[in-house]
Coordinates of C-alpha atoms in Angstrom, one line a residue:
M1 CA -45.1 -42.0 -20.2
V2 CA -41.9 -43.2 -18.5
M3 CA -39.8 -41.9 -21.3
G4 CA -41.7 -38.5 -21.1
L5 CA -40.9 -38.3 -17.4
S6 CA -37.3 -39.2 -18.0
Y7 CA -37.0 -36.6 -20.7
H8 CA -38.6 -34.0 -18.4
S9 CA -36.3 -34.9 -15.5
N10 CA -33.2 -34.6 -17.7
R11 CA -34.4 -31.3 -19.0
V12 CA -35.0 -30.0 -15.5
G13 CA -31.6 -31.3 -14.4
A14 CA -29.9 -29.6 -17.3
L15 CA -31.6 -26.3 -16.6
A16 CA -30.7 -26.6 -12.9
G17 CA -27.1 -27.2 -13.8
V18 CA -27.0 -24.1 -16.0
F19 CA -28.6 -22.1 -13.2
V20 CA -26.0 -23.3 -10.7
L21 CA -23.2 -22.3 -13.1
L22 CA -24.7 -18.8 -13.8
F23 CA -26.0 -18.1 -10.3
P24 CA -22.7 -16.6 -9.1
V25 CA -22.4 -14.5 -12.2
F26 CA -25.8 -12.7 -11.6
L27 CA -25.3 -12.6 -7.8
P28 CA -21.6 -12.3 -7.2
G29 CA -22.1 -10.5 -3.9
L30 CA -23.2 -13.7 -2.2
F31 CA -19.9 -15.3 -3.0
S32 CA -17.7 -12.4 -1.8
P33 CA -17.8 -11.8 2.0
F34 CA -15.1 -9.2 1.7
G35 CA -15.7 -6.1 -0.4
H36 CA -12.3 -6.2 -2.1
A37 CA -12.6 -9.8 -3.2
S38 CA -14.7 -9.5 -6.3
P39 CA -13.8 -11.4 -9.6
S40 CA -13.5 -9.4 -12.7
T41 CA -13.0 -11.8 -15.6
F42 CA -14.4 -15.2 -16.7
S43 CA -11.1 -16.9 -15.8
E44 CA -11.6 -16.3 -12.1
W45 CA -14.7 -18.6 -12.1
N46 CA -12.3 -21.5 -12.8
T47 CA -11.7 -21.9 -9.1
P48 CA -7.9 -22.1 -8.4
K49 CA -7.0 -25.1 -6.3
P50 CA -4.4 -24.9 -3.6
R51 CA -1.0 -25.2 -5.2
H52 CA 0.9 -26.4 -2.1
L53 CA -1.6 -28.9 -0.7
R54 CA 1.0 -30.9 1.3
L55 CA 2.2 -27.7 3.1
L56 CA -1.3 -26.4 3.6
K57 CA -2.5 -29.6 5.3
S58 CA 0.4 -29.4 7.7
A59 CA -0.1 -25.7 8.3
L60 CA -3.8 -26.3 9.2
Q61 CA -2.7 -28.8 11.9
R62 CA -0.2 -26.4 13.5
R63 CA -0.5 -25.8 17.2
S64 CA -1.7 -22.6 18.8
S65 CA 0.5 -20.5 21.0
K66 CA 0.0 -17.5 23.2
P67 CA 1.0 -14.3 21.3
D68 CA 2.3 -12.6 24.5
Q69 CA 4.7 -15.4 25.1
S70 CA 6.0 -15.6 21.5
D71 CA 9.2 -13.9 20.4
L72 CA 7.4 -13.3 17.1
W73 CA 5.3 -10.6 18.9
A74 CA 8.2 -9.0 20.9
P75 CA 8.9 -5.4 20.0
L76 CA 12.0 -4.6 18.0
A77 CA 15.2 -4.3 20.0
D78 CA 16.4 -0.7 20.4
E79 CA 19.4 -0.2 18.2
G80 CA 20.1 3.3 19.4
W81 CA 18.7 5.2 16.4
R82 CA 16.5 8.3 16.9
P83 CA 14.7 10.6 14.6
C84 CA 17.1 13.4 13.7
V85 CA 14.7 15.9 12.0
D86 CA 14.7 18.1 15.1
S87 CA 18.5 18.0 15.4
S88 CA 19.0 20.1 12.3
K89 CA 19.6 23.8 12.7
A90 CA 16.6 26.0 12.9
S91 CA 15.3 27.0 9.4
S92 CA 14.3 30.5 8.4
L93 CA 12.1 31.7 5.6
P94 CA 13.8 33.8 2.9
E95 CA 13.0 37.6 3.0
K96 CA 11.4 37.4 -0.5
S97 CA 9.8 34.5 -2.3
E98 CA 11.0 33.9 -5.9
G99 CA 7.4 33.1 -6.9
Y100 CA 4.8 30.3 -6.8
I101 CA 5.5 26.6 -7.4
Q102 CA 2.7 24.3 -8.6
V103 CA 3.1 20.6 -8.9
F104 CA 0.7 18.0 -10.4
L105 CA 1.0 14.6 -8.9
D106 CA -0.2 11.3 -10.3
G107 CA -0.1 7.7 -9.0
G108 CA -1.8 6.3 -5.9
L109 CA -1.7 7.6 -2.3
N110 CA 1.8 6.5 -1.5
Q111 CA 3.4 7.8 -4.8
Q112 CA 1.6 11.1 -4.2
R113 CA 2.9 11.2 -0.7
M114 CA 6.5 11.0 -1.9
G115 CA 5.7 13.6 -4.5
I116 CA 4.5 16.0 -1.8
C117 CA 7.7 15.6 0.1
D118 CA 9.8 16.3 -3.0
A119 CA 7.6 19.3 -3.8
V120 CA 8.4 20.9 -0.4
A121 CA 12.1 20.2 -0.9
V122 CA 12.1 21.8 -4.4
A123 CA 10.2 24.9 -3.0
K124 CA 13.0 25.2 -0.4
I125 CA 15.8 24.8 -2.9
L126 CA 14.2 27.6 -5.0
N127 CA 13.1 29.9 -2.2
A128 CA 9.6 29.6 -3.7
T129 CA 6.1 29.6 -2.2
L130 CA 4.5 26.2 -2.6
V131 CA 0.9 25.9 -3.7
I132 CA -0.9 23.0 -2.1
P133 CA -0.1 20.1 -4.6
H134 CA -2.8 19.2 -7.2
L135 CA -3.6 15.4 -7.2
E136 CA -4.4 14.1 -10.6
V137 CA -7.5 11.8 -11.1
N138 CA -6.1 8.3 -10.8
P139 CA -6.7 6.6 -14.2
V140 CA -7.2 3.2 -12.6
W141 CA -9.3 3.9 -9.6
K142 CA -11.0 7.1 -11.0
D143 CA -10.5 8.8 -7.7
S144 CA -10.8 12.6 -7.7
S145 CA -9.9 13.1 -4.1
S146 CA -7.9 16.3 -3.5
F147 CA -5.1 17.1 -1.0
V148 CA -7.6 18.5 1.5
D149 CA -9.8 15.4 1.2
I150 CA -6.9 13.2 2.4
F151 CA -4.5 15.3 4.4
D152 CA -4.9 17.8 7.3
V153 CA -3.9 20.9 5.4
D154 CA -3.8 23.2 8.5
H155 CA -1.4 20.7 10.2
F156 CA 0.7 20.5 7.1
I157 CA 1.1 24.3 6.8
N158 CA 1.7 24.8 10.5
V159 CA 4.4 22.1 10.8
L160 CA 6.3 23.6 7.9
K161 CA 5.7 27.3 8.6
D162 CA 9.3 27.9 9.5
D163 CA 10.7 26.0 6.5
I164 CA 8.7 27.2 3.4
S165 CA 5.8 29.5 2.6
I166 CA 2.7 27.5 1.6
V167 CA -0.6 28.7 0.2
Q168 CA -3.8 26.8 -0.4
E169 CA -4.8 28.9 -3.5
L170 CA -3.0 31.2 -5.9
P171 CA -3.7 35.0 -5.6
A172 CA -6.1 36.5 -8.2
E173 CA -3.4 37.6 -10.5
F174 CA -2.3 34.0 -11.1
S175 CA -5.8 32.4 -11.0
W176 CA -5.4 31.5 -14.7
S177 CA -2.7 28.9 -13.9
T178 CA -4.9 25.8 -13.7
R179 CA -4.7 22.2 -14.9
E180 CA -7.1 23.0 -17.7
Y181 CA -4.9 25.9 -18.8
Y182 CA -1.9 23.6 -19.2
A183 CA -3.8 20.9 -21.0
T184 CA -4.9 23.0 -23.9
A185 CA -1.5 24.3 -25.3
I186 CA 2.2 24.7 -24.7
R187 CA 2.7 27.3 -22.0
A188 CA 5.8 29.2 -21.0
T189 CA 5.1 28.7 -17.3
R190 CA 4.8 24.9 -17.5
V191 CA 8.0 22.9 -16.9
K192 CA 7.4 19.4 -18.4
T193 CA 11.1 18.5 -19.0
A194 CA 12.1 17.7 -15.4
P195 CA 14.1 14.5 -15.6
V196 CA 13.5 11.6 -13.1
H197 CA 15.7 12.2 -10.1
A198 CA 16.8 15.6 -11.1
S199 CA 19.5 17.4 -9.1
A200 CA 19.1 20.6 -7.1
K201 CA 21.3 22.2 -9.7
W202 CA 18.9 21.3 -12.5
Y203 CA 16.1 23.1 -10.7
L204 CA 18.2 26.2 -10.1
E205 CA 19.2 26.3 -13.8
N206 CA 15.9 25.4 -15.4
V207 CA 13.0 26.3 -13.0
L208 CA 14.3 29.4 -11.2
P209 CA 14.5 31.4 -14.4
V210 CA 10.9 30.7 -15.1
L211 CA 10.0 31.8 -11.6
Q212 CA 11.9 35.0 -12.0
S213 CA 10.4 35.8 -15.4
Y214 CA 6.8 35.0 -14.7
G215 CA 6.4 34.7 -10.9
I216 CA 5.1 31.2 -11.2
A217 CA 6.2 27.8 -12.5
A218 CA 4.0 24.7 -12.9
I219 CA 5.9 21.4 -12.9
A220 CA 4.0 18.5 -14.6
P221 CA 4.5 15.6 -14.5
F222 CA 6.0 15.6 -11.0
S223 CA 6.7 12.1 -9.9
H224 CA 10.2 10.9 -8.7
R225 CA 11.5 14.3 -9.9
L226 CA 14.1 14.9 -7.2
A227 CA 17.4 13.0 -6.7
F228 CA 18.2 11.2 -3.5
E229 CA 21.9 12.0 -3.7
N230 CA 24.1 15.1 -3.4
L231 CA 21.6 17.2 -1.5
P232 CA 22.3 19.3 1.6
D233 CA 21.4 17.7 4.9
E234 CA 18.9 20.5 5.5
I235 CA 16.9 19.4 2.4
Q236 CA 17.1 15.7 3.2
R237 CA 15.8 16.2 6.7
L238 CA 13.1 18.5 5.4
R239 CA 11.8 15.7 3.2
C240 CA 11.8 13.5 6.3
K241 CA 10.0 16.1 8.3
V242 CA 7.2 16.3 5.7
N243 CA 6.8 12.5 5.4
F244 CA 6.9 11.6 9.1
Q245 CA 5.5 14.8 10.8
A246 CA 3.6 17.1 8.4
L247 CA 1.5 14.6 6.5
N248 CA -1.3 13.7 8.9
F249 CA -4.6 12.4 7.5
V250 CA -7.8 14.4 7.9
P251 CA -9.6 13.9 11.3
H252 CA -12.4 11.7 10.1
I253 CA -9.9 9.2 8.6
Q254 CA -8.0 9.1 11.9
E255 CA -11.2 8.7 13.8
L256 CA -12.3 5.8 11.6
G257 CA -8.8 4.3 11.8
D258 CA -8.9 4.5 15.6
A259 CA -12.3 2.8 15.7
L260 CA -11.0 -0.1 13.6
I261 CA -7.9 -0.5 15.8
N262 CA -10.1 -0.5 18.9
R263 CA -12.3 -3.2 17.4
L264 CA -9.3 -5.3 16.5
R265 CA -7.8 -5.0 20.0
Y266 CA -11.0 -5.4 22.0
P267 CA -13.1 -7.9 19.9
L268 CA -15.0 -9.4 22.9
N269 CA -16.7 -6.1 23.7
K270 CA -17.8 -5.6 20.1
K271 CA -21.2 -3.8 19.9
E272 CA -23.3 -3.1 16.9
P273 CA -22.2 0.3 15.7
T274 CA -24.6 3.2 15.7
E275 CA -25.0 4.6 12.3
G276 CA -22.7 7.6 11.8
N277 CA -20.8 7.1 15.0
Y278 CA -17.2 6.2 14.4
L279 CA -16.4 5.5 18.1
S280 CA -19.5 3.4 18.8
M281 CA -17.5 0.3 19.4
T282 CA -15.6 1.0 22.6
T283 CA -14.5 -0.9 25.6
D284 CA -13.3 -0.5 29.1
A285 CA -9.6 -1.4 29.2
N286 CA -10.2 -2.9 32.7
E287 CA -12.6 -5.4 31.3
Q288 CA -10.4 -6.8 28.6
R289 CA -6.7 -6.8 27.9
P290 CA -5.9 -5.3 24.5
L291 CA -5.0 -8.0 21.9
K292 CA -2.2 -7.9 19.4
F293 CA -2.9 -7.8 15.7
V294 CA -1.0 -8.0 12.5
V295 CA -1.7 -6.1 9.3
L296 CA -1.2 -8.0 6.0
H297 CA -1.0 -5.8 2.8
L298 CA -2.1 -8.3 0.2
R299 CA -1.0 -6.8 -3.1
F300 CA -2.5 -9.3 -5.5
D301 CA -4.6 -7.3 -7.9
K302 CA -5.1 -7.9 -11.6
D303 CA -2.5 -5.4 -12.6
M304 CA 0.1 -7.0 -10.4
A305 CA -0.6 -10.5 -11.6
A306 CA -0.5 -9.4 -15.3
H307 CA 2.7 -7.4 -15.0
S308 CA 4.6 -10.2 -13.2
A309 CA 4.0 -12.7 -16.1
C310 CA 4.0 -15.5 -13.5
D311 CA 1.7 -18.5 -13.4
F312 CA -0.7 -18.5 -10.5
G313 CA -2.4 -21.8 -11.0
G314 CA -5.6 -20.6 -12.6
G315 CA -5.1 -22.8 -15.7
K316 CA -5.1 -22.0 -19.4
A317 CA -8.1 -19.6 -19.1
E318 CA -6.3 -17.5 -16.5
K319 CA -3.0 -17.5 -18.6
L320 CA -4.9 -16.3 -21.7
A321 CA -6.8 -13.6 -19.8
L322 CA -3.7 -12.2 -18.2
A323 CA -1.7 -12.3 -21.4
K324 CA -4.5 -10.4 -23.2
Y325 CA -4.8 -7.9 -20.4
R326 CA -1.0 -7.5 -20.4
Q327 CA -0.9 -6.9 -24.2
V328 CA -3.7 -4.3 -24.1
L329 CA -2.4 -2.4 -21.1
W330 CA 1.4 -2.5 -21.7
Q331 CA 1.6 -3.5 -25.4
G332 CA 4.4 -5.9 -25.0
R333 CA 6.5 -3.8 -22.6
V334 CA 6.5 -6.3 -19.8
L335 CA 10.1 -7.6 -19.8
N336 CA 9.4 -10.3 -17.3
S337 CA 7.4 -12.2 -20.0
Q338 CA 10.6 -13.4 -21.6
F339 CA 11.4 -15.5 -18.6
T340 CA 9.9 -18.8 -17.6
D341 CA 7.8 -19.1 -14.5
E342 CA 10.6 -21.1 -12.7
E343 CA 13.2 -18.4 -13.6
L344 CA 10.9 -15.6 -12.3
R345 CA 10.2 -17.5 -9.0
S346 CA 13.8 -18.4 -8.4
Q347 CA 14.6 -14.7 -8.8
G348 CA 11.9 -13.6 -6.4
R349 CA 9.9 -11.8 -9.0
C350 CA 6.6 -13.4 -8.6
P351 CA 4.1 -11.8 -6.1
L352 CA 3.0 -14.1 -3.4
T353 CA -0.6 -15.4 -3.7
P354 CA -2.9 -15.3 -0.7
E355 CA -2.2 -19.0 -0.1
E356 CA 1.6 -18.5 -0.2
I357 CA 1.6 -15.5 2.2
G358 CA -0.6 -17.5 4.5
L359 CA 1.9 -20.4 4.5
L360 CA 4.8 -17.9 5.1
M361 CA 2.9 -16.5 8.1
A362 CA 2.1 -19.9 9.5
A363 CA 5.7 -21.0 9.2
L364 CA 6.9 -17.9 11.1
G365 CA 4.6 -18.8 14.0
F366 CA 1.3 -17.0 13.4
D367 CA -1.5 -19.4 14.5
N368 CA -5.2 -19.7 13.9
N369 CA -5.9 -17.3 16.9
T370 CA -4.0 -14.5 15.2
R371 CA -6.0 -11.4 14.7
L372 CA -5.3 -10.4 11.1
Y373 CA -6.3 -7.2 9.4
L374 CA -6.3 -7.4 5.6
A375 CA -5.2 -4.1 3.9
S376 CA -6.0 -4.6 0.3
H377 CA -8.2 -3.2 -2.4
K378 CA -9.2 -5.9 -4.8
V379 CA -7.8 -9.5 -4.9
Y380 CA -7.4 -11.1 -8.4
G381 CA -9.4 -14.3 -8.4
G382 CA -11.8 -13.1 -5.8
E383 CA -13.1 -15.0 -2.8
A384 CA -12.0 -18.3 -4.3
R385 CA -8.4 -17.3 -4.1
I386 CA -8.6 -15.7 -0.7
S387 CA -10.4 -18.6 1.0
T388 CA -7.2 -20.6 1.7
L389 CA -5.8 -17.6 3.6
R390 CA -9.0 -17.4 5.6
S391 CA -8.8 -21.1 6.4
L392 CA -5.4 -20.5 8.0
F393 CA -6.5 -17.3 9.7
P394 CA -10.2 -17.4 10.5
L395 CA -10.0 -14.2 12.6
M396 CA -9.3 -12.2 9.5
E397 CA -10.9 -8.8 9.2
D398 CA -10.9 -5.8 6.8
K399 CA -12.6 -2.4 6.4
K400 CA -15.9 -3.8 5.4
S401 CA -16.2 -6.4 8.2
L402 CA -15.3 -3.9 10.9
T403 CA -17.4 -0.9 9.9
S404 CA -21.1 0.1 9.8
G405 CA -22.7 1.0 6.5
S406 CA -22.6 4.7 7.2
E407 CA -19.0 4.6 8.3
L408 CA -18.0 2.9 5.1
A409 CA -20.1 5.1 2.9
Q410 CA -17.9 8.1 3.7
I411 CA -14.9 6.5 2.0
K412 CA -16.5 4.0 -0.4
G413 CA -15.4 4.4 -4.0
K414 CA -12.5 6.7 -2.9
A415 CA -9.4 4.6 -3.4
S416 CA -7.2 7.2 -1.8
L417 CA -9.3 7.4 1.4
L418 CA -9.6 3.6 1.6
A419 CA -5.8 3.4 1.2
A420 CA -5.4 6.2 3.9
V421 CA -7.4 4.1 6.4
D422 CA -5.3 1.1 5.7
Y423 CA -2.1 3.1 6.1
Y424 CA -3.3 4.5 9.4
V425 CA -4.2 1.1 10.8
S426 CA -1.0 -0.4 9.5
M427 CA 1.1 2.2 11.3
H428 CA -0.7 1.2 14.6
S429 CA -0.4 -2.5 14.2
D430 CA 2.0 -4.7 16.3
I431 CA 3.4 -6.2 13.1
F432 CA 3.1 -5.3 9.4
I433 CA 3.7 -7.7 6.5
S434 CA 3.5 -7.0 2.8
A435 CA 2.9 -9.9 0.4
S436 CA 4.9 -8.2 -2.4
P437 CA 7.1 -5.1 -2.9
G438 CA 5.4 -1.9 -4.1
N439 CA 4.6 1.6 -3.1
M440 CA 2.6 0.7 0.0
H441 CA 5.4 -1.8 1.0
N442 CA 8.1 0.8 0.5
A443 CA 6.2 3.6 2.4
M444 CA 5.3 1.4 5.3
V445 CA 8.9 -0.1 5.6
G446 CA 10.3 3.4 5.8
H447 CA 7.7 4.9 8.2
R448 CA 7.8 1.9 10.5
T449 CA 11.6 1.9 10.5
Y450 CA 11.5 5.6 11.5
E451 CA 9.3 4.6 14.4
N452 CA 11.2 1.4 15.2
L453 CA 8.2 -0.9 14.6
K454 CA 8.3 -4.5 13.6
T455 CA 7.9 -5.0 9.8
I456 CA 8.4 -8.4 8.2
R457 CA 9.8 -8.3 4.6
P458 CA 9.2 -11.6 2.8
N459 CA 12.3 -13.1 1.3
M460 CA 10.9 -13.5 -2.2
A461 CA 13.8 -15.4 -3.8
L462 CA 13.9 -17.9 -0.9
L463 CA 10.2 -18.5 -0.9
G464 CA 10.1 -18.8 -4.7
Q465 CA 12.6 -21.7 -4.5
L466 CA 10.9 -23.3 -1.5
F467 CA 7.5 -23.3 -3.2
M468 CA 8.9 -24.8 -6.3
N469 CA 10.1 -27.8 -4.3
K470 CA 6.9 -29.9 -4.4
S471 CA 8.3 -32.6 -2.2
I472 CA 9.4 -30.4 0.7
I473 CA 7.9 -31.3 4.1
W474 CA 6.5 -28.8 6.6
S475 CA 9.3 -29.0 9.2
D476 CA 12.0 -28.3 6.5
F477 CA 9.8 -25.5 5.0
Q478 CA 9.3 -24.0 8.4
Q479 CA 13.0 -24.1 9.4
A480 CA 14.1 -22.6 6.2
T481 CA 11.5 -19.8 6.4
V482 CA 12.3 -18.9 10.0
E483 CA 16.1 -18.8 9.3
G484 CA 15.5 -16.8 6.1
H485 CA 13.6 -14.1 7.9
K486 CA 15.6 -13.5 11.1
N487 CA 17.0 -10.3 9.9
R488 CA 14.0 -9.1 7.9
Q489 CA 11.8 -7.8 10.7
G490 CA 12.5 -4.1 10.6
Q491 CA 16.1 -3.8 11.7
I492 CA 17.9 -0.7 10.5
R493 CA 19.3 -0.9 7.0
L494 CA 21.5 2.0 5.8
R495 CA 20.4 3.6 2.6
K496 CA 22.6 2.8 -0.4
P497 CA 23.3 5.2 -3.3
K498 CA 20.2 6.0 -5.4
Q499 CA 17.8 4.2 -2.9
S500 CA 14.8 6.1 -1.7
I501 CA 15.0 8.1 1.5
Y502 CA 11.4 7.3 2.1
T503 CA 12.1 3.5 2.2
Y504 CA 15.5 3.7 3.9
P505 CA 15.4 6.6 6.3
A506 CA 18.8 5.9 7.9
P507 CA 21.0 7.8 8.1
D508 CA 19.2 10.8 6.6
C509 CA 16.1 10.8 8.8
V510 CA 17.3 8.8 11.9
C511 CA 20.6 9.4 13.5
H512 CA 22.6 7.0 15.7
A513 CA 22.6 8.3 19.3

């Protein structure tokens, strides 16, 4: 009888153990407080442990400080640079348009944004009428959002009305010129040979004849198809005008962004949002002083992790999963994979994990009272990987935690609209930090430079070397981090040859007074 009970107990215990292991698989939502932190492969269930435990323990014991009294939160010094878009001579439309220009843009929101700016510039170079750009369905996020779903088209046309002619739709005689038309066969009106960073001369020699022959030219693909060098000041400043003045988000994105900003600045007056009312969480400024907040763009998704070929501490299972994913997706074309993890880190080529960006922020002086907005889509490794960051910054929020169900429903599943909300909130934050370089990082660095806003750029090579030193103590790590980021907080950096005008707006977009 005793043996029977023992056997029964062991069996129940074994079943319970299996249930505990499988429980998060069947109910992952219970283990993911933030919507973007959802695991996607078996390897992520091997919970990654903190890789820098000595530093983490010290960071968790750091003292709190008052943000208003910290130099960290002080606005950028005025270096005397001002937007120079309006200083260019008045533009005038040509008497006769050479025809219609269509462009088909791929990539995510920020890559499409740069493509729109280039499309306006190309239309100006060719004296052509621009058709509102077509945004391709993103193959990763499956987002079919169009230009008018994301950007305020009336504002776009009005701001640029003195520079180029813009139409939302082609006239009936050209209605045949569609994406489907160009997908079925070789067409004389499609230009698919535009080289990356093509010159103005190339467009005049290769696209203008198509316009003059057919009255229309469709350029696809159109991503990074206009050079940054050897262009007239008028064209360069027009690109700036598009990026920083003409591209406003649609009103409901701005309203939702304003609501999130309000909830970050006035958290003590937080009320339960009324379904469908973006501005339901409001406050009286006399009742509470607005608080400062920082936006962290945490670019640590599966694509980023796989493409970097770095080791992120998830063990053999994670390494195998990333290697397989890398091979399937890029078929051996990831050049970083030929370097060791130590070489990649010392060169600053490994994206910072949530733990590492948290330690960077703690070393710079952000304490556990810091209001942090997380701008991110999906974190590789899920909640397990993001928990260390939250332990350092418990007042961490994101789109899901700050919105009602009906508010989120209007943008849920639309990667471009989700990214637009993050972009808008990022532009209104006191400080912006990006965990790793990328399109969002580049766009935000350029736009905030244009507005003279504080933007901290992690020193990837320095941090890679510091994190490899497993014996480093907190005081040394903190001192080296602070010293290594003194001149990486948004100060003007002049654009060098071949660098993007959208990341380095000086001296093309901002002029020294």
